[in-house]
Amino acid sequence: MIIDKHNRIHNYLRISLTDNCNLRCFYCMPDADYSFMPSSQLMQADEINQIASTFISLGTNKIRLTGGEPLVRKDADTIIKNLSAFPIKLSLTTNGVRLHDFIDTIREARITSVNISLDTLQANKFQLVTKRNNFKRVWDNIQLLLENNIHVKVNVVVMKGINDGEINEFIEWTKHTPVHIRFIEFMPFTGNRWMDDKVFTWQDILGTIETQYSWIKLKDETNDTTKKYIVPRHKGTFAVISTITSPFCSTCNRMRLTADGKMKNCLFSKDETDLLSALRKGEDIVPLILGNVKEKAAERGGQFVKDFHQLQAVGIENRSMIAIGG
Ligand code: SAM
Ligand code: SF4
């Protein structure tokens, strides 16, 4: 069992397959001078399998593939198929651009739910946020998943003055469509020019929804990062991820592996443990995994202050989101 000094059992691993991406979301990808990791530095498919297998032997029962964009990796198909042979719940977070090429793989791997990022329902704003003209492709791929009875969770990073005006359009989408919309508070990472005045808080989000809809609170699961809601009679649901104003760290069960094989015990941890180099040297990675989690800070990597308006984002020691794996 993987357990930290605060007695939290860790059984959920998020594996980043690459820091590369076919979109350029300004809140995620640092400026143009960012150099992607060379492929020799990335965990290879067999190494991902070996590391995953070690985590599973220690009690991990859920793995999510992420990135960067996991589906731009040439061997993503092999990696998904390999991992689907383990007795775990396998899932995926993607920007949706390449999903149509992976629908058979997703079905064969028995993945029943996919998280897709979509911050706007307007094609021109999509281009503004991602610097790519792929709105229709992502939209069509969401429909493709729904047609295949795969549950779709839509991640929306809400930023003041950018897409906060669209919150109720996302809620309207849930009226006839069984999608689950997850509104995420904008978080600070290296190079993403986070500003406290761009944060649209959980309370702001609910307040906006209340101007047009009434909602009912749904029950959250023990390790959920989300607070879930439904508008009565709507087919879909929605949730808020309030990392900035109301973190959910006390029940955290998450561990992360960057594409270059470094383990992080928190999205905001500054310390990393190099599992890939140890594996390549033939060393036992079990003590490294256990030791990494043991030292997990109680909350948000120990790097945040309570009042986010006082937060000095440049002082947070971390990677950019694209290099961590969200
Ligand atoms: N490329 C995939 C995607 O976009 O879904 C997977 C990786 S992405 C880093 C994972 C999630 O992190 C996405 O839902 C994205 O919106 C979210 N994310 C990235 N930067 C963020 C930030 N600064 N604050 C909040 N969420 C962020
Ligand atoms: Fe790429 Fe996802 Fe980051 Fe957007 S949020 S740049 S799609 S990794």
XYZ file of C-alpha atoms and ligand atoms in Angstrom:
361
model
C 0.000 0.000 0.000
C 1.247 3.515 -0.813
C 0.493 5.824 2.094
C 1.734 9.249 3.129
C 2.578 10.681 6.528
C -0.931 12.157 6.698
C -2.396 8.626 6.382
C -3.800 9.159 2.909
C -3.811 5.966 0.845
C -2.642 6.575 -2.726
C -4.113 4.320 -5.415
C -4.522 6.608 -8.441
C -1.686 7.276 -10.892
C -1.747 9.830 -13.683
C 0.816 9.123 -16.383
C 1.879 11.804 -18.837
C 2.822 10.282 -22.204
C 4.437 13.387 -23.668
C 4.873 17.105 -23.137
C 4.120 17.661 -26.813
C 0.745 18.894 -28.007
C -1.169 19.774 -31.150
C -2.797 22.786 -29.427
C -1.214 25.809 -27.732
C -3.589 26.742 -24.893
C -2.113 29.924 -23.477
C -2.865 28.956 -19.849
C -0.976 25.653 -20.198
C 1.799 25.926 -22.768
C 4.582 28.345 -21.843
C 5.881 30.837 -24.380
C 7.322 29.993 -27.777
C 10.830 29.220 -26.469
C 9.620 26.051 -24.711
C 11.606 23.024 -25.991
C 9.800 19.711 -26.025
C 11.555 16.769 -24.420
C 13.579 14.641 -26.870
C 11.981 11.220 -27.322
C 15.015 9.402 -25.817
C 14.200 11.232 -22.584
C 10.610 9.980 -22.567
C 9.497 6.735 -20.967
C 9.247 4.122 -23.715
C 6.135 1.923 -23.995
C 7.748 -1.053 -22.235
C 9.109 1.216 -19.482
C 5.634 2.667 -18.909
C 4.358 -0.878 -18.551
C 7.055 -1.859 -16.065
C 6.560 1.242 -13.933
C 2.766 0.897 -14.058
C 3.043 -2.733 -13.058
C 5.099 -1.764 -9.991
C 2.517 0.837 -8.952
C -0.260 -1.739 -9.417
C 1.608 -4.250 -7.251
C 1.542 -1.553 -4.540
C -2.237 -1.113 -4.692
C -2.811 1.312 -7.571
C -6.165 0.519 -9.176
C -6.756 3.525 -11.396
C -4.531 4.996 -14.117
C -5.243 8.053 -16.242
C -3.199 8.882 -19.338
C -2.577 12.542 -19.945
C 0.055 14.948 -21.264
C 0.726 17.294 -23.108
C -1.604 15.634 -25.532
C -1.405 11.863 -24.994
C -2.845 11.047 -28.420
C -0.065 12.788 -30.392
C 2.348 10.111 -29.251
C 3.008 7.663 -32.122
C 2.768 4.603 -29.879
C -0.233 5.830 -27.839
C -2.256 2.967 -29.279
C 0.236 0.346 -28.021
C 0.515 2.000 -24.607
C -3.280 2.072 -24.167
C -3.618 -1.553 -25.244
C -0.771 -2.667 -22.959
C -2.214 -0.920 -19.912
C -5.713 -2.216 -20.579
C -4.455 -5.718 -19.763
C -3.954 -4.712 -16.101
C -6.792 -5.061 -13.553
C -7.282 -1.299 -13.228
C -9.718 1.405 -14.246
C -8.011 3.019 -17.239
C -8.989 6.470 -18.428
C -7.771 9.305 -20.581
C -7.628 13.098 -20.604
C -7.335 14.540 -24.118
C -7.988 17.686 -26.096
C -10.104 15.536 -28.427
C -8.416 16.569 -31.680
C -7.270 13.043 -32.617
C -9.967 10.994 -30.885
C -11.530 9.790 -34.167
C -8.325 7.817 -34.858
C -8.558 6.110 -31.470
C -12.205 5.159 -31.143
C -11.538 1.459 -31.797
C -8.593 1.439 -29.389
C -10.719 3.091 -26.712
C -13.449 0.511 -27.147
C -11.017 -2.407 -27.182
C -9.334 -1.078 -24.042
C -12.792 -0.931 -22.383
C -12.352 2.750 -21.533
C -15.847 3.878 -20.574
C -15.252 7.535 -19.774
C -13.012 10.170 -21.409
C -12.171 13.683 -20.193
C -12.026 16.236 -23.002
C -10.877 19.826 -22.690
C -13.100 22.408 -24.321
C -13.034 25.916 -22.880
C -15.444 27.529 -25.289
C -18.378 26.668 -27.531
C -17.358 29.335 -30.063
C -15.022 28.364 -32.916
C -13.320 31.773 -33.090
C -12.648 31.835 -29.340
C -11.331 28.277 -29.526
C -8.739 29.548 -31.994
C -7.905 32.450 -29.691
C -7.358 30.182 -26.665
C -5.628 27.239 -28.381
C -4.038 29.054 -31.362
C -5.391 26.288 -33.577
C -8.522 26.012 -35.728
C -9.824 22.681 -34.406
C -13.155 23.475 -32.769
C -15.279 21.472 -35.222
C -12.998 18.468 -35.000
C -13.218 18.415 -31.189
C -16.977 18.976 -31.246
C -17.501 16.155 -33.764
C -15.304 13.850 -31.713
C -17.365 14.525 -28.597
C -20.459 13.479 -30.598
C -18.570 10.378 -31.779
C -17.850 9.322 -28.201
C -21.451 9.919 -27.161
C -22.681 7.833 -30.114
C -20.401 5.060 -28.880
C -21.903 5.286 -25.371
C -18.648 6.527 -23.881
C -19.207 8.939 -21.030
C -17.796 12.404 -21.773
C -16.513 14.758 -19.104
C -15.753 18.206 -20.501
C -13.013 20.202 -18.749
C -13.564 23.965 -18.923
C -10.882 26.220 -17.410
C -12.885 29.310 -16.494
C -11.023 32.594 -16.856
C -12.491 35.974 -16.060
C -13.164 38.038 -19.169
C -12.383 35.140 -21.485
C -15.048 32.461 -21.167
C -16.950 33.222 -17.927
C -19.744 34.595 -20.141
C -20.280 31.113 -21.611
C -20.913 29.214 -18.367
C -24.663 29.068 -18.876
C -24.251 27.963 -22.484
C -22.358 24.945 -21.175
C -25.184 24.362 -18.665
C -27.733 24.609 -21.490
C -25.790 21.878 -23.320
C -26.523 19.517 -20.394
C -30.275 19.950 -20.938
C -30.607 17.302 -23.663
C -27.117 15.781 -23.687
C -25.675 13.465 -21.004
C -22.314 15.248 -20.771
C -20.650 16.107 -17.475
C -19.203 19.650 -17.508
C -16.330 20.333 -15.085
C -15.635 24.014 -14.497
C -12.014 24.366 -13.314
C -10.569 27.355 -11.477
C -7.573 28.805 -13.338
C -4.348 27.569 -11.669
C -0.801 29.000 -11.657
C 2.067 27.053 -13.265
C 5.504 28.027 -14.446
C 5.277 30.296 -17.464
C 1.464 30.570 -17.705
C 1.198 34.241 -16.674
C -1.406 33.452 -14.029
C -3.013 36.499 -12.417
C -5.336 36.378 -9.440
C -7.764 38.722 -11.170
C -8.270 36.186 -13.980
C -9.561 33.569 -11.494
C -13.306 33.024 -11.728
C -14.018 31.278 -8.442
C -16.262 28.364 -7.589
C -18.622 30.847 -5.900
C -18.597 33.080 -8.997
C -19.405 30.066 -11.181
C -22.362 28.928 -9.054
C -23.557 32.537 -8.767
C -23.584 32.836 -12.565
C -25.504 29.578 -12.960
C -28.037 30.656 -10.356
C -29.000 33.672 -12.478
C -30.669 31.249 -14.934
C -30.968 27.802 -13.350
C -31.675 26.160 -10.045
C -29.493 23.185 -9.201
C -29.361 20.239 -6.821
C -26.140 19.132 -5.139
C -25.151 15.557 -6.001
C -23.197 13.219 -3.734
C -19.428 13.374 -4.216
C -17.271 10.245 -3.964
C -14.576 10.032 -1.252
C -11.619 10.950 -3.454
C -13.429 13.300 -5.823
C -11.746 16.556 -6.744
C -15.093 17.865 -7.917
C -18.242 19.163 -6.303
C -21.077 17.765 -8.428
C -24.453 19.268 -9.288
C -27.425 18.764 -11.596
C -30.033 21.114 -12.950
C -33.353 19.290 -12.381
C -34.559 17.428 -15.501
C -31.295 17.996 -17.380
C -29.725 14.861 -18.879
C -26.180 15.987 -18.099
C -24.539 17.171 -14.905
C -21.889 19.696 -13.925
C -19.166 20.125 -11.327
C -16.672 22.627 -10.028
C -12.984 21.989 -9.375
C -12.024 24.591 -6.805
C -8.284 24.019 -6.414
C -7.669 27.713 -5.749
C -10.463 28.656 -3.345
C -11.395 25.350 -1.704
C -8.829 22.595 -2.262
C -9.709 18.929 -1.795
C -6.277 17.810 -0.538
C -7.433 16.083 2.652
C -8.727 13.095 0.677
C -6.161 13.161 -2.116
C -5.160 9.750 -3.545
C -3.268 10.981 -6.619
C 0.277 10.450 -7.807
C 1.807 11.685 -11.045
C 4.433 10.481 -13.443
C 5.839 13.007 -15.905
C 6.606 11.921 -19.467
C 10.318 11.802 -18.598
C 9.630 9.409 -15.744
C 9.793 11.721 -12.739
C 7.331 11.039 -9.958
C 5.441 13.926 -8.349
C 3.243 13.406 -5.314
C 1.185 16.531 -6.077
C 0.374 18.754 -9.036
C 2.136 21.536 -7.146
C 5.067 19.617 -5.606
C 8.509 21.061 -6.232
C 10.278 17.776 -5.436
C 10.414 14.972 -7.973
C 11.773 11.431 -7.842
C 13.500 10.088 -10.932
C 11.948 6.644 -11.418
C 12.982 6.271 -15.060
C 16.738 6.650 -14.473
C 16.540 4.190 -11.589
C 14.612 1.708 -13.740
C 17.167 2.058 -16.567
C 19.970 1.301 -14.079
C 18.126 -1.838 -12.966
C 17.397 -0.461 -9.495
C 14.331 -1.291 -7.407
C 11.870 1.619 -7.754
C 9.547 0.488 -4.927
C 11.423 2.353 -2.146
C 11.546 5.447 -4.361
C 7.768 5.403 -4.891
C 7.014 4.835 -1.204
C 9.508 7.500 -0.109
C 8.147 10.044 -2.577
C 4.569 9.717 -1.346
C 5.572 9.545 2.313
C 6.886 13.122 2.092
C 3.749 14.576 0.472
C 2.777 17.999 1.836
C -0.629 18.281 3.501
C -1.909 20.714 0.891
C -1.038 21.911 -2.639
C 2.644 21.043 -2.490
C 3.001 23.256 0.589
C 3.381 26.193 -1.817
C 0.109 28.122 -1.523
C -1.251 30.778 0.805
C -4.909 30.753 1.922
C -5.916 33.981 0.219
C -5.209 33.502 -3.481
C -5.105 37.267 -3.995
C -1.865 37.206 -1.951
C -0.361 34.367 -3.997
C 2.968 35.150 -5.676
C 2.712 32.781 -8.648
C 6.305 33.403 -9.768
C 7.516 32.098 -6.399
C 5.937 28.657 -6.906
C 8.638 26.125 -7.821
C 7.168 23.742 -10.353
C 7.109 22.818 -14.012
C 4.744 24.191 -16.613
C 1.439 22.303 -16.777
C 2.328 20.816 -20.151
C 5.480 19.259 -18.680
C 3.711 17.901 -15.584
C 0.666 16.253 -17.093
C -2.643 17.644 -15.953
N -4.036 17.782 -23.603
C -4.986 17.186 -22.746
C -6.141 18.114 -22.471
O -6.047 19.291 -22.800
O -7.140 17.645 -21.919
C -4.406 16.669 -21.449
C -3.422 17.522 -20.727
S -4.041 19.043 -20.070
C -2.600 19.688 -19.320
C -5.058 18.466 -18.740
C -6.044 19.441 -18.191
O -5.357 20.469 -17.520
C -6.914 20.102 -19.244
O -8.270 19.926 -18.917
C -6.535 21.553 -19.130
O -7.616 22.384 -19.408
C -6.088 21.649 -17.685
N -5.229 22.803 -17.434
C -4.103 23.162 -18.093
N -3.572 24.293 -17.583
C -4.413 24.675 -16.579
C -4.426 25.779 -15.680
N -3.484 26.710 -15.712
N -5.423 25.842 -14.780
C -6.402 24.899 -14.742
N -6.430 23.828 -15.552
C -5.450 23.722 -16.477
Fe -2.301 20.967 -25.037
Fe -4.050 20.150 -23.178
Fe -2.199 21.991 -22.597
Fe -4.136 22.669 -24.248
S -4.391 22.064 -22.089
S -1.913 23.086 -24.563
S -4.513 20.784 -25.276
S -1.825 19.898 -23.108
